[in-house]
JSON list of C-alpha atoms in Angstrom, two decimals:
[
{"chain": "A", "resi": 3, "resn": "MET", "atom": "CA", "xyz": [0.00, 0.00, 0.00]},
{"chain": "A", "resi": 4, "resn": "THR", "atom": "CA", "xyz": [1.13, 3.50, -0.72]},
{"chain": "A", "resi": 5, "resn": "ASP", "atom": "CA", "xyz": [0.39, 6.52, 1.40]},
{"chain": "A", "resi": 6, "resn": "THR", "atom": "CA", "xyz": [-1.38, 9.16, -0.70]},
{"chain": "A", "resi": 7, "resn": "ALA", "atom": "CA", "xyz": [-1.40, 11.87, 1.96]},
{"chain": "A", "resi": 8, "resn": "GLU", "atom": "CA", "xyz": [-0.27, 15.25, 0.69]},
{"chain": "A", "resi": 9, "resn": "LEU", "atom": "CA", "xyz": [3.04, 16.55, 1.90]},
{"chain": "A", "resi": 10, "resn": "PRO", "atom": "CA", "xyz": [3.02, 19.97, 3.54]},
{"chain": "A", "resi": 11, "resn": "GLY", "atom": "CA", "xyz": [4.64, 22.98, 1.86]},
{"chain": "A", "resi": 12, "resn": "THR", "atom": "CA", "xyz": [5.32, 24.19, -1.64]},
{"chain": "A", "resi": 13, "resn": "THR", "atom": "CA", "xyz": [8.31, 24.37, -3.92]},
{"chain": "A", "resi": 14, "resn": "THR", "atom": "CA", "xyz": [9.13, 27.76, -5.38]},
{"chain": "A", "resi": 15, "resn": "ILE", "atom": "CA", "xyz": [11.33, 28.12, -8.46]},
{"chain": "A", "resi": 16, "resn": "ASP", "atom": "CA", "xyz": [12.99, 31.49, -8.98]},
{"chain": "A", "resi": 17, "resn": "GLU", "atom": "CA", "xyz": [12.67, 33.31, -12.33]},
{"chain": "A", "resi": 18, "resn": "ARG", "atom": "CA", "xyz": [16.46, 33.26, -12.65]},
{"chain": "A", "resi": 19, "resn": "VAL", "atom": "CA", "xyz": [16.42, 29.45, -12.61]},
{"chain": "A", "resi": 20, "resn": "VAL", "atom": "CA", "xyz": [13.71, 29.33, -15.26]},
{"chain": "A", "resi": 21, "resn": "ARG", "atom": "CA", "xyz": [15.71, 31.79, -17.42]},
{"chain": "A", "resi": 22, "resn": "ARG", "atom": "CA", "xyz": [18.84, 29.64, -17.20]},
{"chain": "A", "resi": 23, "resn": "ILE", "atom": "CA", "xyz": [16.99, 26.42, -17.96]},
{"chain": "A", "resi": 24, "resn": "ALA", "atom": "CA", "xyz": [15.29, 27.99, -20.99]},
{"chain": "A", "resi": 25, "resn": "ALA", "atom": "CA", "xyz": [18.51, 29.57, -22.31]},
{"chain": "A", "resi": 26, "resn": "ARG", "atom": "CA", "xyz": [20.32, 26.24, -22.08]},
{"chain": "A", "resi": 27, "resn": "ALA", "atom": "CA", "xyz": [17.40, 24.36, -23.66]},
{"chain": "A", "resi": 28, "resn": "ALA", "atom": "CA", "xyz": [17.31, 26.81, -26.59]},
{"chain": "A", "resi": 29, "resn": "THR", "atom": "CA", "xyz": [20.93, 26.05, -27.45]},
{"chain": "A", "resi": 30, "resn": "GLU", "atom": "CA", "xyz": [20.00, 22.35, -27.73]},
{"chain": "A", "resi": 31, "resn": "VAL", "atom": "CA", "xyz": [18.01, 23.15, -30.89]},
{"chain": "A", "resi": 32, "resn": "ALA", "atom": "CA", "xyz": [19.84, 22.80, -34.22]},
{"chain": "A", "resi": 33, "resn": "GLY", "atom": "CA", "xyz": [20.42, 26.19, -35.79]},
{"chain": "A", "resi": 34, "resn": "VAL", "atom": "CA", "xyz": [20.32, 28.23, -32.57]},
{"chain": "A", "resi": 35, "resn": "GLN", "atom": "CA", "xyz": [23.52, 30.08, -31.73]},
{"chain": "A", "resi": 36, "resn": "SER", "atom": "CA", "xyz": [24.78, 31.39, -28.40]},
{"chain": "A", "resi": 37, "resn": "PRO", "atom": "CA", "xyz": [24.23, 33.66, -26.61]},
{"chain": "A", "resi": 38, "resn": "VAL", "atom": "CA", "xyz": [20.49, 33.24, -26.08]},
{"chain": "A", "resi": 39, "resn": "GLN", "atom": "CA", "xyz": [18.86, 35.91, -23.91]},
{"chain": "A", "resi": 40, "resn": "VAL", "atom": "CA", "xyz": [15.78, 34.89, -21.90]},
{"chain": "A", "resi": 41, "resn": "SER", "atom": "CA", "xyz": [13.49, 36.74, -19.54]},
{"chain": "A", "resi": 42, "resn": "ALA", "atom": "CA", "xyz": [10.89, 34.86, -17.52]},
{"chain": "A", "resi": 43, "resn": "GLN", "atom": "CA", "xyz": [7.83, 35.81, -15.57]},
{"chain": "A", "resi": 44, "resn": "VAL", "atom": "CA", "xyz": [6.71, 33.20, -13.06]},
{"chain": "A", "resi": 45, "resn": "VAL", "atom": "CA", "xyz": [3.18, 33.34, -11.69]},
{"chain": "A", "resi": 46, "resn": "GLY", "atom": "CA", "xyz": [2.10, 30.40, -9.54]},
{"chain": "A", "resi": 47, "resn": "THR", "atom": "CA", "xyz": [2.80, 27.21, -11.47]},
{"chain": "A", "resi": 48, "resn": "GLY", "atom": "CA", "xyz": [3.24, 28.92, -14.85]},
{"chain": "A", "resi": 49, "resn": "ALA", "atom": "CA", "xyz": [6.08, 30.70, -16.62]},
{"chain": "A", "resi": 50, "resn": "THR", "atom": "CA", "xyz": [5.94, 33.06, -19.59]},
{"chain": "A", "resi": 51, "resn": "LEU", "atom": "CA", "xyz": [9.17, 33.45, -21.55]},
{"chain": "A", "resi": 52, "resn": "ARG", "atom": "CA", "xyz": [10.62, 36.14, -23.82]},
{"chain": "A", "resi": 53, "resn": "VAL", "atom": "CA", "xyz": [13.54, 34.83, -25.85]},
{"chain": "A", "resi": 54, "resn": "GLN", "atom": "CA", "xyz": [16.09, 36.63, -28.02]},
{"chain": "A", "resi": 55, "resn": "LEU", "atom": "CA", "xyz": [17.40, 34.02, -30.38]},
{"chain": "A", "resi": 56, "resn": "PRO", "atom": "CA", "xyz": [20.39, 34.22, -32.74]},
{"chain": "A", "resi": 57, "resn": "ILE", "atom": "CA", "xyz": [19.79, 31.81, -35.64]},
{"chain": "A", "resi": 58, "resn": "ARG", "atom": "CA", "xyz": [22.37, 30.37, -38.01]},
{"chain": "A", "resi": 59, "resn": "TYR", "atom": "CA", "xyz": [22.03, 31.72, -41.55]},
{"chain": "A", "resi": 60, "resn": "PRO", "atom": "CA", "xyz": [20.68, 30.46, -44.03]},
{"chain": "A", "resi": 61, "resn": "LEU", "atom": "CA", "xyz": [18.37, 28.15, -42.04]},
{"chain": "A", "resi": 62, "resn": "PRO", "atom": "CA", "xyz": [14.61, 28.86, -42.28]},
{"chain": "A", "resi": 63, "resn": "ILE", "atom": "CA", "xyz": [13.64, 31.18, -39.43]},
{"chain": "A", "resi": 64, "resn": "ALA", "atom": "CA", "xyz": [10.08, 29.85, -39.04]},
{"chain": "A", "resi": 65, "resn": "ARG", "atom": "CA", "xyz": [11.23, 26.23, -38.75]},
{"chain": "A", "resi": 66, "resn": "VAL", "atom": "CA", "xyz": [13.98, 26.98, -36.22]},
{"chain": "A", "resi": 67, "resn": "THR", "atom": "CA", "xyz": [11.74, 29.19, -34.05]},
{"chain": "A", "resi": 68, "resn": "GLU", "atom": "CA", "xyz": [8.89, 26.65, -34.00]},
{"chain": "A", "resi": 69, "resn": "GLN", "atom": "CA", "xyz": [11.29, 23.82, -33.10]},
{"chain": "A", "resi": 70, "resn": "CYS", "atom": "CA", "xyz": [12.78, 26.02, -30.41]},
{"chain": "A", "resi": 71, "resn": "ARG", "atom": "CA", "xyz": [9.35, 26.97, -29.00]},
{"chain": "A", "resi": 72, "resn": "ALA", "atom": "CA", "xyz": [8.29, 23.31, -28.78]},
{"chain": "A", "resi": 73, "resn": "HIS", "atom": "CA", "xyz": [11.61, 22.30, -27.21]},
{"chain": "A", "resi": 74, "resn": "LEU", "atom": "CA", "xyz": [11.49, 25.14, -24.67]},
{"chain": "A", "resi": 75, "resn": "ILE", "atom": "CA", "xyz": [7.98, 24.18, -23.58]},
{"chain": "A", "resi": 76, "resn": "ALA", "atom": "CA", "xyz": [8.90, 20.51, -23.20]},
{"chain": "A", "resi": 77, "resn": "ARG", "atom": "CA", "xyz": [12.23, 21.03, -21.39]},
{"chain": "A", "resi": 78, "resn": "THR", "atom": "CA", "xyz": [11.00, 23.79, -19.09]},
{"chain": "A", "resi": 79, "resn": "GLU", "atom": "CA", "xyz": [7.95, 21.76, -18.09]},
{"chain": "A", "resi": 80, "resn": "GLU", "atom": "CA", "xyz": [10.08, 18.62, -17.68]},
{"chain": "A", "resi": 81, "resn": "LEU", "atom": "CA", "xyz": [12.72, 20.26, -15.48]},
{"chain": "A", "resi": 82, "resn": "THR", "atom": "CA", "xyz": [10.54, 22.65, -13.43]},
{"chain": "A", "resi": 83, "resn": "GLY", "atom": "CA", "xyz": [7.06, 21.13, -13.49]},
{"chain": "A", "resi": 84, "resn": "MET", "atom": "CA", "xyz": [5.74, 24.53, -14.59]},
{"chain": "A", "resi": 85, "resn": "ILE", "atom": "CA", "xyz": [3.25, 25.11, -17.37]},
{"chain": "A", "resi": 86, "resn": "VAL", "atom": "CA", "xyz": [4.60, 27.33, -20.17]},
{"chain": "A", "resi": 87, "resn": "PRO", "atom": "CA", "xyz": [1.54, 28.86, -21.87]},
{"chain": "A", "resi": 88, "resn": "ARG", "atom": "CA", "xyz": [3.41, 31.52, -23.88]},
{"chain": "A", "resi": 89, "resn": "ILE", "atom": "CA", "xyz": [6.82, 32.07, -25.41]},
{"chain": "A", "resi": 90, "resn": "ASP", "atom": "CA", "xyz": [7.61, 35.24, -27.36]},
{"chain": "A", "resi": 91, "resn": "ILE", "atom": "CA", "xyz": [10.60, 34.78, -29.66]},
{"chain": "A", "resi": 92, "resn": "GLU", "atom": "CA", "xyz": [12.58, 37.61, -31.21]},
{"chain": "A", "resi": 93, "resn": "VAL", "atom": "CA", "xyz": [15.25, 36.71, -33.75]},
{"chain": "A", "resi": 94, "resn": "SER", "atom": "CA", "xyz": [18.13, 38.85, -32.52]},
{"chain": "A", "resi": 95, "resn": "ALA", "atom": "CA", "xyz": [20.67, 37.94, -35.22]},
{"chain": "A", "resi": 96, "resn": "MET", "atom": "CA", "xyz": [21.27, 35.85, -38.30]},
{"chain": "A", "resi": 97, "resn": "VAL", "atom": "CA", "xyz": [24.72, 34.33, -37.81]},
{"chain": "A", "resi": 98, "resn": "PRO", "atom": "CA", "xyz": [26.47, 33.25, -41.03]},
{"chain": "A", "resi": 99, "resn": "GLU", "atom": "CA", "xyz": [28.19, 29.90, -41.31]},
{"chain": "A", "resi": 100, "resn": "PRO", "atom": "CA", "xyz": [31.91, 30.18, -40.67]},
{"chain": "A", "resi": 101, "resn": "PRO", "atom": "CA", "xyz": [33.89, 30.10, -43.93]},
{"chain": "A", "resi": 102, "resn": "GLU", "atom": "CA", "xyz": [35.39, 26.79, -44.90]},
{"chain": "A", "resi": 103, "resn": "ARG", "atom": "CA", "xyz": [39.06, 26.49, -44.14]},
{"chain": "A", "resi": 104, "resn": "ARG", "atom": "CA", "xyz": [41.12, 25.53, -47.14]},
{"chain": "A", "resi": 105, "resn": "VAL", "atom": "CA", "xyz": [44.39, 23.70, -46.89]},
{"chain": "A", "resi": 106, "resn": "ARG", "atom": "CA", "xyz": [47.08, 24.87, -49.29]}
]
């Protein structure tokens, strides 16, 4: 038998922690460059994110931002237990591929 009694107390996660988790999660998406800037607003069990995202050029912006949004929701919810109802993404830069190095 398992005891289903509720435990007393609550767990509070600081906005700074949510920002760091989201910034790290964004860099896990292919095509996203560092540094990613994130601001978070935590209210109760939810977090709203604003993300400034540098994207590698010439990748499609819409595809990278949608993949990033989905990944941020999943990872933030997985690691914090918070619901992420909204993520605003601003593409802050288009970063070109580094030139190929040629050997002479």
